[in-house]
Amino acid sequence: MKNKIYLKVNTDLTASPQVLSWFEQINQPPIPNKQIWWQCQTLMMEGFTNIVEHAHRNLPIETPIEIEAMRLDEYIEICIWSQGEPFDLERQLQQASEFEENERERGRGLKIMSVIADKLSYEPTVDNRYCLFIGKYY
């Protein structure tokens, strides 16, 4: 099985329902384990939110965010391309406090993603963008 979908949206959190609705296409036929599907949805929304709120925070709302999701046998890949400033994901994860020590309601997204995802990276691309890569086995 190989299913690949693509979406381009503005840098706007109000696009979240559109992103989530679009992502539903990848769950056909439905993943039997509903908890895994919930984790995939969480990864998608945390990734999108982080790009909007952090990577694109100083960019115009018209700045596009491109998203691609691919479902393979027992694996889902999500790529979210951004145009923001350089960001060291590994260093940020090392500096992030553990859930129990973080009493703020914000700032937990990267830690959540690192716990749920089987693969997580944020790398520069040849076209001067960055790709947030998320991989999840099911």
XYZ file of N, CA and C in Angstrom:
414
model
N 0.839 -1.174 0.000
C 0.000 0.000 0.000
C 0.888 1.242 0.000
N 0.521 2.221 -0.815
C 1.204 3.502 -0.801
C 0.178 4.572 -1.149
N -0.034 5.490 -0.240
C -0.976 6.583 -0.431
C -0.258 7.867 -0.063
N -0.276 8.857 -0.977
C 0.433 10.105 -0.750
C -0.514 11.271 -1.012
N -0.552 12.240 -0.073
C -1.416 13.403 -0.222
C -0.609 14.671 0.042
N -1.078 15.787 -0.517
C -0.345 17.044 -0.444
C -1.325 18.193 -0.174
N -0.871 19.169 0.629
C -1.700 20.340 0.953
C -0.800 21.554 1.101
N -1.291 22.699 0.664
C -0.601 23.971 0.852
C -1.587 24.923 1.516
N -1.176 25.498 2.670
C -2.029 26.436 3.404
C -1.200 27.651 3.812
N -1.897 28.714 4.204
C -1.229 29.905 4.721
C -0.721 29.665 6.138
N 0.130 30.551 6.590
C 0.648 30.519 7.953
C -0.431 31.080 8.875
N -1.380 30.234 9.235
C -2.555 30.689 9.967
C -3.144 29.517 10.758
N -3.217 29.680 12.063
C -3.763 28.596 12.894
C -5.223 28.297 12.575
N -5.945 29.254 11.993
C -7.343 28.973 11.646
C -7.445 27.922 10.534
N -6.317 27.575 9.902
C -6.302 26.503 8.895
C -6.236 25.120 9.548
N -6.105 25.065 10.865
C -5.983 23.772 11.564
C -7.094 22.788 11.231
N -8.389 23.202 11.259
C -9.440 22.231 10.895
C -9.287 21.712 9.465
N -8.867 22.583 8.550
C -8.648 22.168 7.160
C -7.520 21.143 7.092
N -6.445 21.378 7.828
C -5.306 20.457 7.843
C -5.743 19.097 8.392
N -6.469 19.110 9.487
C -6.904 17.852 10.108
C -7.879 17.093 9.194
N -8.791 17.817 8.575
C -9.744 17.193 7.654
C -9.012 16.586 6.455
N -8.059 17.326 5.898
C -7.254 16.829 4.784
C -6.494 15.560 5.188
N -5.930 15.559 6.390
C -5.125 14.438 6.864
C -5.955 13.161 7.019
N -7.256 13.290 7.246
C -8.139 12.123 7.381
C -8.060 11.192 6.171
N -7.758 11.757 5.006
C -7.672 10.941 3.781
C -6.654 9.817 3.907
N -5.614 10.054 4.682
C -4.531 9.078 4.790
C -4.972 7.854 5.617
N -6.057 8.001 6.346
C -6.548 6.917 7.213
C -7.589 6.047 6.499
N -7.387 5.785 5.218
C -8.276 4.919 4.445
C -7.459 3.807 3.822
N -7.711 2.553 4.104
C -8.652 2.080 5.118
C -8.169 2.447 6.519
N -9.096 2.548 7.466
C -8.734 2.992 8.817
C -7.672 2.110 9.474
N -6.748 2.770 10.148
C -5.753 2.050 10.944
C -6.515 1.366 12.079
N -6.337 0.065 12.241
C -7.117 -0.664 13.259
C -6.943 -0.119 14.686
N -5.740 0.286 15.028
C -5.475 0.772 16.382
C -5.812 2.263 16.462
N -6.938 2.590 17.096
C -7.405 3.976 17.163
C -6.442 4.875 17.934
N -5.727 4.322 18.911
C -4.755 5.125 19.660
C -3.610 5.572 18.752
N -3.155 4.699 17.875
C -2.093 5.057 16.926
C -2.584 6.164 15.998
N -3.823 6.063 15.504
C -4.351 7.104 14.623
C -4.453 8.433 15.374
N -4.879 8.393 16.617
C -4.944 9.619 17.430
C -3.541 10.215 17.579
N -2.532 9.372 17.764
C -1.159 9.861 17.871
C -0.703 10.501 16.560
N -1.067 9.902 15.427
C -0.714 10.485 14.128
C -1.365 11.856 13.959
N -2.633 11.979 14.342
C -3.323 13.274 14.265
C -2.646 14.298 15.184
N -2.255 13.861 16.359
C -1.573 14.746 17.305
C -0.248 15.222 16.718
N 0.504 14.312 16.115
C 1.772 14.681 15.492
C 1.563 15.703 14.379
N 0.541 15.487 13.560
C 0.254 16.418 12.467
C -0.062 17.805 13.026
N -0.933 17.878 14.019
C -1.369 19.175 14.535
C -0.276 19.865 15.341
N 0.494 19.126 16.109
C 1.612 19.727 16.848
C 2.655 20.267 15.873
N 2.934 19.510 14.814
C 3.901 19.949 13.814
C 3.437 21.216 13.116
N 2.185 21.228 12.669
C 1.638 22.401 11.987
C 1.637 23.617 12.917
N 1.188 23.430 14.136
C 1.129 24.527 15.103
C 2.518 25.085 15.384
N 3.508 24.213 15.539
C 4.874 24.679 15.791
C 5.418 25.505 14.631
N 5.120 25.096 13.403
C 5.587 25.865 12.248
C 4.934 27.249 12.253
N 3.619 27.299 12.463
C 2.912 28.585 12.472
C 3.422 29.480 13.597
N 3.475 28.935 14.822
C 3.772 29.766 15.994
C 5.251 30.073 16.178
N 6.125 29.244 15.648
C 7.550 29.440 15.895
C 8.334 29.725 14.610
N 8.364 28.778 13.689
C 9.168 28.944 12.477
C 8.708 30.138 11.640
N 7.396 30.367 11.579
C 6.853 31.441 10.745
C 6.371 32.642 11.565
N 6.741 32.723 12.805
C 6.193 33.757 13.695
C 6.404 35.174 13.177
N 7.492 35.442 12.474
C 7.765 36.791 11.969
C 7.489 36.935 10.474
N 6.798 35.963 9.898
C 6.520 35.986 8.462
C 5.052 36.350 8.201
N 4.748 36.904 7.025
C 3.359 37.265 6.697
C 2.446 36.042 6.674
N 1.174 36.261 6.952
C 0.189 35.177 6.971
C 0.109 34.467 5.613
N 0.457 35.178 4.536
C 0.403 34.597 3.189
C 1.544 33.607 2.926
N 2.506 33.536 3.828
C 3.626 32.609 3.649
C 3.082 31.179 3.642
N 3.335 30.438 2.567
C 2.771 29.082 2.489
C 3.483 28.070 3.387
N 2.695 27.154 3.864
C 3.198 25.960 4.544
C 2.753 24.789 3.677
N 3.708 23.989 3.254
C 3.391 22.831 2.421
C 3.503 21.573 3.277
N 2.513 20.707 3.108
C 2.448 19.486 3.914
C 2.236 18.296 2.986
N 2.979 17.257 3.256
C 2.814 16.014 2.506
C 2.724 14.883 3.518
N 1.802 13.989 3.300
C 1.681 12.806 4.145
C 1.678 11.580 3.237
N 2.364 10.562 3.677
C 2.422 9.335 2.902
C 2.200 8.152 3.841
N 1.316 7.280 3.423
C 1.057 6.061 4.184
C 1.600 4.872 3.414
N 2.471 4.154 4.085
C 3.034 2.932 3.546
C 2.532 1.780 4.408
N 2.913 0.573 4.062
C 2.533 -0.570 4.901
C 3.124 -0.385 6.294
N 2.277 -0.182 7.275
C 2.659 -0.095 8.687
C 3.475 1.145 9.048
N 3.445 2.222 8.213
C 4.242 3.404 8.499
C 3.602 4.641 7.873
N 3.608 5.746 8.601
C 3.129 7.023 8.082
C 4.253 8.037 8.188
N 4.465 8.769 7.097
C 5.447 9.854 7.072
C 4.712 11.172 6.880
N 5.125 12.186 7.618
C 4.591 13.530 7.466
C 5.778 14.459 7.237
N 5.693 15.278 6.195
C 6.703 16.304 5.932
C 6.003 17.650 5.914
N 6.509 18.585 6.705
C 5.960 19.938 6.732
C 7.110 20.885 6.412
N 6.982 21.608 5.291
C 8.044 22.512 4.855
C 7.763 23.928 5.326
N 8.794 24.549 5.879
C 8.675 25.910 6.392
C 9.764 26.784 5.798
N 9.616 28.093 6.006
C 10.568 29.057 5.470
C 11.153 29.928 6.565
N 11.107 29.460 7.787
C 11.570 30.257 8.913
C 13.076 30.234 9.105
N 13.472 30.713 10.258
C 14.876 30.781 10.642
C 15.402 29.382 10.987
N 16.730 29.215 10.974
C 17.314 27.932 11.386
C 16.892 27.579 12.821
N 16.756 26.286 13.070
C 16.285 25.805 14.359
C 16.939 24.462 14.628
N 17.568 24.311 15.771
C 18.238 23.067 16.139
C 17.291 22.231 16.995
N 16.586 21.320 16.355
C 15.587 20.501 17.044
C 16.210 19.685 18.168
N 17.332 19.032 17.897
C 17.958 18.183 18.920
C 18.347 19.003 20.159
N 18.947 20.158 19.938
C 19.353 20.995 21.070
C 18.133 21.466 21.854
N 17.091 21.856 21.143
C 15.870 22.324 21.801
C 15.246 21.204 22.637
N 15.245 19.996 22.108
C 14.688 18.861 22.859
C 15.509 18.573 24.116
N 16.829 18.716 24.019
C 17.685 18.491 25.188
C 17.439 19.546 26.263
N 17.118 20.763 25.837
C 16.915 21.855 26.789
C 15.492 21.891 27.349
N 14.554 21.234 26.679
C 13.154 21.263 27.123
C 13.005 20.486 28.428
N 12.223 21.052 29.311
C 11.991 20.370 30.588
C 11.030 19.202 30.380
N 11.098 18.274 31.289
C 10.208 17.123 31.232
C 8.787 17.582 31.523
N 7.804 16.762 31.126
C 6.399 17.129 31.305
C 6.085 17.511 32.747
N 6.590 16.716 33.677
C 6.272 16.927 35.087
C 6.814 18.266 35.596
N 7.899 18.742 34.972
C 8.528 19.985 35.411
C 8.000 21.195 34.645
N 7.173 20.977 33.641
C 6.664 22.059 32.814
C 5.226 22.345 33.212
N 5.035 23.373 33.996
C 3.689 23.709 34.449
C 3.001 24.700 33.528
N 3.733 25.206 32.544
C 3.113 26.108 31.569
C 2.222 25.285 30.648
N 1.195 25.919 30.132
C 0.338 25.208 29.187
C 0.954 25.171 27.800
N 1.925 26.015 27.547
C 2.581 26.090 26.251
C 3.979 25.479 26.352
N 4.585 25.214 25.212
C 5.963 24.781 25.206
C 6.180 23.292 25.360
N 5.127 22.516 25.260
C 5.266 21.072 25.404
C 5.235 20.335 24.075
N 4.916 21.036 22.992
C 4.693 20.396 21.697
C 5.843 19.559 21.191
N 7.051 20.112 21.233
C 8.197 19.348 20.741
C 8.429 18.099 21.566
N 8.283 18.217 22.873
C 8.486 17.065 23.751
C 7.429 15.990 23.466
N 6.185 16.426 23.292
C 5.105 15.487 22.954
C 5.436 14.765 21.652
N 5.849 15.539 20.648
C 6.176 14.940 19.356
C 7.332 13.954 19.473
N 8.353 14.298 20.258
C 9.515 13.412 20.381
C 9.153 12.098 21.072
N 8.165 12.133 21.959
C 7.736 10.919 22.660
C 6.878 10.034 21.756
N 5.980 10.653 20.992
C 5.033 9.888 20.168
C 5.663 9.391 18.865
N 6.473 10.218 18.225
C 7.015 9.878 16.903
C 8.100 8.806 17.001
N 8.191 7.994 15.970
C 9.287 7.031 15.873
C 10.500 7.676 15.222
N 10.268 8.678 14.366
C 11.347 9.460 13.749
C 10.909 10.914 13.758
N 11.834 11.805 14.110
C 11.521 13.227 14.153
C 12.789 13.999 13.818
N 12.697 14.869 12.801
C 13.854 15.691 12.440
C 13.374 17.005 11.839
N 14.270 17.986 11.850
C 14.002 19.289 11.239
C 15.277 19.684 10.523
N 15.266 19.533 9.202
C 16.493 19.673 8.420
C 16.334 20.702 7.313
N 17.436 21.404 6.970
C 17.388 22.324 5.831
C 17.244 21.548 4.528
N 16.613 22.179 3.533
C 16.443 21.568 2.218
C 17.257 22.372 1.202
N 17.430 21.832 0.016
C 18.244 22.489 -1.003
C 17.617 23.796 -1.498
N 16.311 23.974 -1.285
C 15.636 25.183 -1.759
C 15.467 26.239 -0.649
N 16.379 26.205 0.327
C 16.414 27.203 1.412
C 15.170 27.193 2.300
N 14.580 26.026 2.450
C 13.475 25.858 3.395
C 13.937 24.844 4.438
N 13.020 24.499 5.335
C 13.264 23.445 6.312
C 12.145 22.435 6.200
N 12.485 21.184 6.486
C 11.471 20.126 6.479
C 11.391 19.508 7.870
N 10.210 19.622 8.465
C 9.910 18.901 9.701
C 9.440 17.529 9.273
N 10.239 16.507 9.572
C 9.913 15.130 9.182
C 9.444 14.366 10.404
N 8.286 13.711 10.262
C 7.714 12.924 11.346
C 7.396 11.545 10.797
N 7.847 10.513 11.462
C 7.550 9.150 11.048
C 6.909 8.386 12.199
N 5.889 7.577 11.881
C 5.180 6.814 12.904
C 4.819 5.438 12.359
N 5.255 4.402 13.065
C 4.857 3.024 12.726
C 3.489 2.744 13.323
N 2.719 1.880 12.643
C 1.416 1.475 13.172
C 1.213 -0.004 12.995
